[in-house]
PDB file of C-alpha atoms in Angstrom:
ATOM      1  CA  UNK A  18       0.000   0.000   0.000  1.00 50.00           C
ATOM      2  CA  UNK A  19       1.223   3.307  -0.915  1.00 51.00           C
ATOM      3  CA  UNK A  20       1.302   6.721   0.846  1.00 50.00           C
ATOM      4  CA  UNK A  21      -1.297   7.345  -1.411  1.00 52.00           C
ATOM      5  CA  UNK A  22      -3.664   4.653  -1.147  1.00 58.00           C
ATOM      6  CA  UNK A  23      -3.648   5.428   2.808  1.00 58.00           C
ATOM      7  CA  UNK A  24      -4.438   8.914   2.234  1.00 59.00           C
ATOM      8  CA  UNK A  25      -7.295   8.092   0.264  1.00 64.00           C
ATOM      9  CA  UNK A  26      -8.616   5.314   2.950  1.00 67.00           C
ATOM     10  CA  UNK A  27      -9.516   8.493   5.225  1.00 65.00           C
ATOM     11  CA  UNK A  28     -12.946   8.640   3.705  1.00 76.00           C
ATOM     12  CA  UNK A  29     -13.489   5.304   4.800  1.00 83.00           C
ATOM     13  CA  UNK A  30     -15.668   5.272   7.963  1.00 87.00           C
ATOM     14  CA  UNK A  31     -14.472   1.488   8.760  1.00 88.00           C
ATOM     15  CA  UNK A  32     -10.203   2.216   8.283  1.00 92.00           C
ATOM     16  CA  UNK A  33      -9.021   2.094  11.972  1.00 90.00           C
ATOM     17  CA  UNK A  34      -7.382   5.271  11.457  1.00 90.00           C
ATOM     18  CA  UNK A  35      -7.424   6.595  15.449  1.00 95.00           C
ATOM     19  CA  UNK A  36      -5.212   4.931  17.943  1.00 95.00           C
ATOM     20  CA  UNK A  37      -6.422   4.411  21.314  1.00 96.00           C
ATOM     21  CA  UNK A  38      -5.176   7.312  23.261  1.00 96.00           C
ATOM     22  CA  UNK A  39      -6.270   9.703  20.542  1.00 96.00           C
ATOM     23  CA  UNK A  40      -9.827   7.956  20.198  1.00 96.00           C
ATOM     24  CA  UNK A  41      -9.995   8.500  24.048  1.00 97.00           C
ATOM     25  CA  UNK A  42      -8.914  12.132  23.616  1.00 97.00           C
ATOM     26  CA  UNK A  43     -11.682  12.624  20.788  1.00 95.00           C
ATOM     27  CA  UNK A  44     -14.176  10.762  22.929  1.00 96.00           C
ATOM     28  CA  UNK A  45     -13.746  12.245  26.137  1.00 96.00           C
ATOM     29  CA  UNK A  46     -12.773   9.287  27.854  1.00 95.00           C
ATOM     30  CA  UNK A  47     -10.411   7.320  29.173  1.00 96.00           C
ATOM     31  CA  UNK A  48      -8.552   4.105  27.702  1.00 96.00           C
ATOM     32  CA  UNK A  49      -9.950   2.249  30.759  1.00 96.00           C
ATOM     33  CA  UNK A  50     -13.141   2.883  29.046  1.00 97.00           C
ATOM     34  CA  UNK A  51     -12.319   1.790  25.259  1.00 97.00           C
ATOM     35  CA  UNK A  52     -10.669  -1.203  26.948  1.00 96.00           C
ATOM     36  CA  UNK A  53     -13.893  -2.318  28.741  1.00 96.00           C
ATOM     37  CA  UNK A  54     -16.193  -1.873  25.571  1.00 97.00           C
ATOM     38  CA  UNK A  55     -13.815  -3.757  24.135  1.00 95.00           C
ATOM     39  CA  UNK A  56     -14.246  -6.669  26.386  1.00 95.00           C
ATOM     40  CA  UNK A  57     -17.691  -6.061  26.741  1.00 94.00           C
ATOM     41  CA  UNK A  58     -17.516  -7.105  22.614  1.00 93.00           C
ATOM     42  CA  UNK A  59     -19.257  -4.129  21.785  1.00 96.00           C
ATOM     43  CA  UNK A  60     -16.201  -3.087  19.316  1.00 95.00           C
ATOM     44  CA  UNK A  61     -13.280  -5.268  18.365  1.00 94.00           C
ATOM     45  CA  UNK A  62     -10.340  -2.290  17.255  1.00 94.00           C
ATOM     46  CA  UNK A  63      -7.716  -4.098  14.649  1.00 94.00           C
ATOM     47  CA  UNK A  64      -4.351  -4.717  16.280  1.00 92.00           C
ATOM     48  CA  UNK A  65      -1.259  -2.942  14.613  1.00 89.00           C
ATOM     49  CA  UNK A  66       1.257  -4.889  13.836  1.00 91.00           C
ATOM     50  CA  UNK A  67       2.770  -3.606  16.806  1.00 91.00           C
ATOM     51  CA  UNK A  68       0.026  -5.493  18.748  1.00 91.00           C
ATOM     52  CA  UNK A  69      -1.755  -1.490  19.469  1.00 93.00           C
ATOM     53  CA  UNK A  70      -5.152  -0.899  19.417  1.00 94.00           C
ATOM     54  CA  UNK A  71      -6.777   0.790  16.414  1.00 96.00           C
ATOM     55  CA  UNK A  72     -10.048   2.306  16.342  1.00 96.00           C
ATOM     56  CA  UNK A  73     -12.540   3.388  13.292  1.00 95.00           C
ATOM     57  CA  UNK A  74     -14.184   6.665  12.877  1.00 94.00           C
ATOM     58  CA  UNK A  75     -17.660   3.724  12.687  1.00 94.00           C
ATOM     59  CA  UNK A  76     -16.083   2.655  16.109  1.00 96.00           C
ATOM     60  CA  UNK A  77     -15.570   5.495  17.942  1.00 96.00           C
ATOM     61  CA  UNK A  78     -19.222   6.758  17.148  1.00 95.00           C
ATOM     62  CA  UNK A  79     -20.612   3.156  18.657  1.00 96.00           C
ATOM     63  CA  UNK A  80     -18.551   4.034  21.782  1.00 97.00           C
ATOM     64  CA  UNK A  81     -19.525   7.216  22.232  1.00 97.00           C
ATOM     65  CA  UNK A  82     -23.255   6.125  22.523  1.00 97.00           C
ATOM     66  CA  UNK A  83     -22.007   3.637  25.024  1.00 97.00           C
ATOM     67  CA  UNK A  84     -20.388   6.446  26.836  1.00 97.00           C
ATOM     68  CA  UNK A  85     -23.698   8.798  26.795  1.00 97.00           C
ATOM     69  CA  UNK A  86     -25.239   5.735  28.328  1.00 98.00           C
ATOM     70  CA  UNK A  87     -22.861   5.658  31.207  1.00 97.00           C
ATOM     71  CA  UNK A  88     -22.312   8.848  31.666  1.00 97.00           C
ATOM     72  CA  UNK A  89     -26.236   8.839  32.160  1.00 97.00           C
ATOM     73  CA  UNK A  90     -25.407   6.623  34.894  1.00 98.00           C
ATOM     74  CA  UNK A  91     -26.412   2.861  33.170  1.00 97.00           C
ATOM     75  CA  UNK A  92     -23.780  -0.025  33.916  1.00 97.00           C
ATOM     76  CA  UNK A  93     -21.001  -0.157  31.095  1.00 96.00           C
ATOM     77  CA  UNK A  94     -22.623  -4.110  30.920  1.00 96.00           C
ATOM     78  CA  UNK A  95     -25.829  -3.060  30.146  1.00 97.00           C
ATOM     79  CA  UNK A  96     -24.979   0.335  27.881  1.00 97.00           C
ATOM     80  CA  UNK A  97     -22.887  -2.064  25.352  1.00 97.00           C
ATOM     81  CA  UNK A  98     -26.150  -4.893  25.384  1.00 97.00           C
ATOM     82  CA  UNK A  99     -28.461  -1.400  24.728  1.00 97.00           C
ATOM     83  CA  UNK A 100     -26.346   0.054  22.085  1.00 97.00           C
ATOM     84  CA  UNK A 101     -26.269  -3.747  20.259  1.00 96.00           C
ATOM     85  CA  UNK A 102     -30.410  -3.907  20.899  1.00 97.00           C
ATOM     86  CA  UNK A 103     -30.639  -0.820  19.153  1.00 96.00           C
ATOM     87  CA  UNK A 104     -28.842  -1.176  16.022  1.00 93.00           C
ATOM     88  CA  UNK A 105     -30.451  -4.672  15.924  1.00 96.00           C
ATOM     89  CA  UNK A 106     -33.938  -2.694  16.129  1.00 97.00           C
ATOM     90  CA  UNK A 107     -32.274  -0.248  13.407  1.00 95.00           C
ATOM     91  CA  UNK A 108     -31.693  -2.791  11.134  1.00 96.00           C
ATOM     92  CA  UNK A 109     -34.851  -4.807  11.616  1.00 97.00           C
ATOM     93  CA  UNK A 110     -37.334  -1.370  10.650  1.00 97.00           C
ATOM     94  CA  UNK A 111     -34.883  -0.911   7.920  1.00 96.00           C
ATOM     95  CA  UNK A 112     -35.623  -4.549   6.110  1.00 96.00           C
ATOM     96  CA  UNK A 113     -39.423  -3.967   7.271  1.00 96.00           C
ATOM     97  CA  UNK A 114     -39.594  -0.778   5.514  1.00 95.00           C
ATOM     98  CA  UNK A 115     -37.718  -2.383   2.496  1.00 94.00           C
ATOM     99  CA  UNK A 116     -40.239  -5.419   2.374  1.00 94.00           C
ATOM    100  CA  UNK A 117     -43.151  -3.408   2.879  1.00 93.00           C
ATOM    101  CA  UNK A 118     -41.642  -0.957  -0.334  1.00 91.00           C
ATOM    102  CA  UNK A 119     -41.347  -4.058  -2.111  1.00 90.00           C
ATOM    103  CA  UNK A 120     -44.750  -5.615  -1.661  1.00 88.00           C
ATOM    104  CA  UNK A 121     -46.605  -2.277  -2.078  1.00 87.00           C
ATOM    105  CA  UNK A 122     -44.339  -1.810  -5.582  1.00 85.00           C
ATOM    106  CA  UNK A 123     -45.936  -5.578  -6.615  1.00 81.00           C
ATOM    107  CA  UNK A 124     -49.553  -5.115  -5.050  1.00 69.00           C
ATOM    108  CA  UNK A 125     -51.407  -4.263  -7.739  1.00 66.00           C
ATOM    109  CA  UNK A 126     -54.123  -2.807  -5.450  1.00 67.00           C
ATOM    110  CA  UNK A 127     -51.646  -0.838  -3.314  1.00 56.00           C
ATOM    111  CA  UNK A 128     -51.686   2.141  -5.779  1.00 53.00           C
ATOM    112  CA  UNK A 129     -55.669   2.264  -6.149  1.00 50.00           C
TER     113      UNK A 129
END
C-alpha cells in the first residue's frame, strides 16, 4: 500500500485510522473505558502490527453512545447490550420498511 492509497482510505468510515489514546482524547474518555467496551464485545479495534489498538471513525461513534449511556449513569454491561439492541432494532425497521416498499411496488391494489 502506498502513501497514497492510505491517504485516500480516510474517507473510509471502517479504516481504523485513530489509535487508542487519541480515540480517548476525541471521545472524552479514558482508555480504561475503550478497553472495557472492548471486552464487553461491543467493538473489536484491529491490532497494529505492533500489537496497538486501532479504532474506526464507525467505532468510535458506537462508543460514544455507550459512553452517553454511562455517563447517564447505566452499567457499562448493560450500555454495550443497549447500544447492540438498538442497532439490531435499526436494522430490523430498515428490512421492514424495504419489504413493505417491495410488496406495495408488486400489489397491484396498493396504488388504487
Amino acid at each position: 500500500m502506498t502513501a497514497d492509497d492510505s491517504f485516500d482510505r480516510l474517507d473510509d468510515d471502517d479504516y481504523p485510522a485513530y489509535t487508542m489514546g487519541r480515540a480517548a482524547e476525541m471521545l472524552g474518555t479514558t482508555q480504561g473505558f475503550l478497553r472495557a467496551i472492548g471486552e464487553a464485545r461491543l467493538i473489536t479495534p484491529l491490532l497494529s502490527p505492533g500489537g496497538h489498538r486501532r479504532y474506526s471513525r464507525y467505532q468510535l461513534r458506537i462508543a460514544a453512545r455507550a459512553r452517553e449511556l454511562v455517563d447517564g449513569g447505566t452499567p457499562i454491561e448493560a450500555a454495550c447490550r443497549i447500544v447492540v439492541l438498538e442497532d439490531q432494532l435499526e436494522e430490523a425497521q430498515q428490512l421492514n420498511a424495504a419489504y413493505r416498499r417491495g410488496a406495495e411496488s408488486t400489489d397491484p391494489t396498493a396504488a388504487a
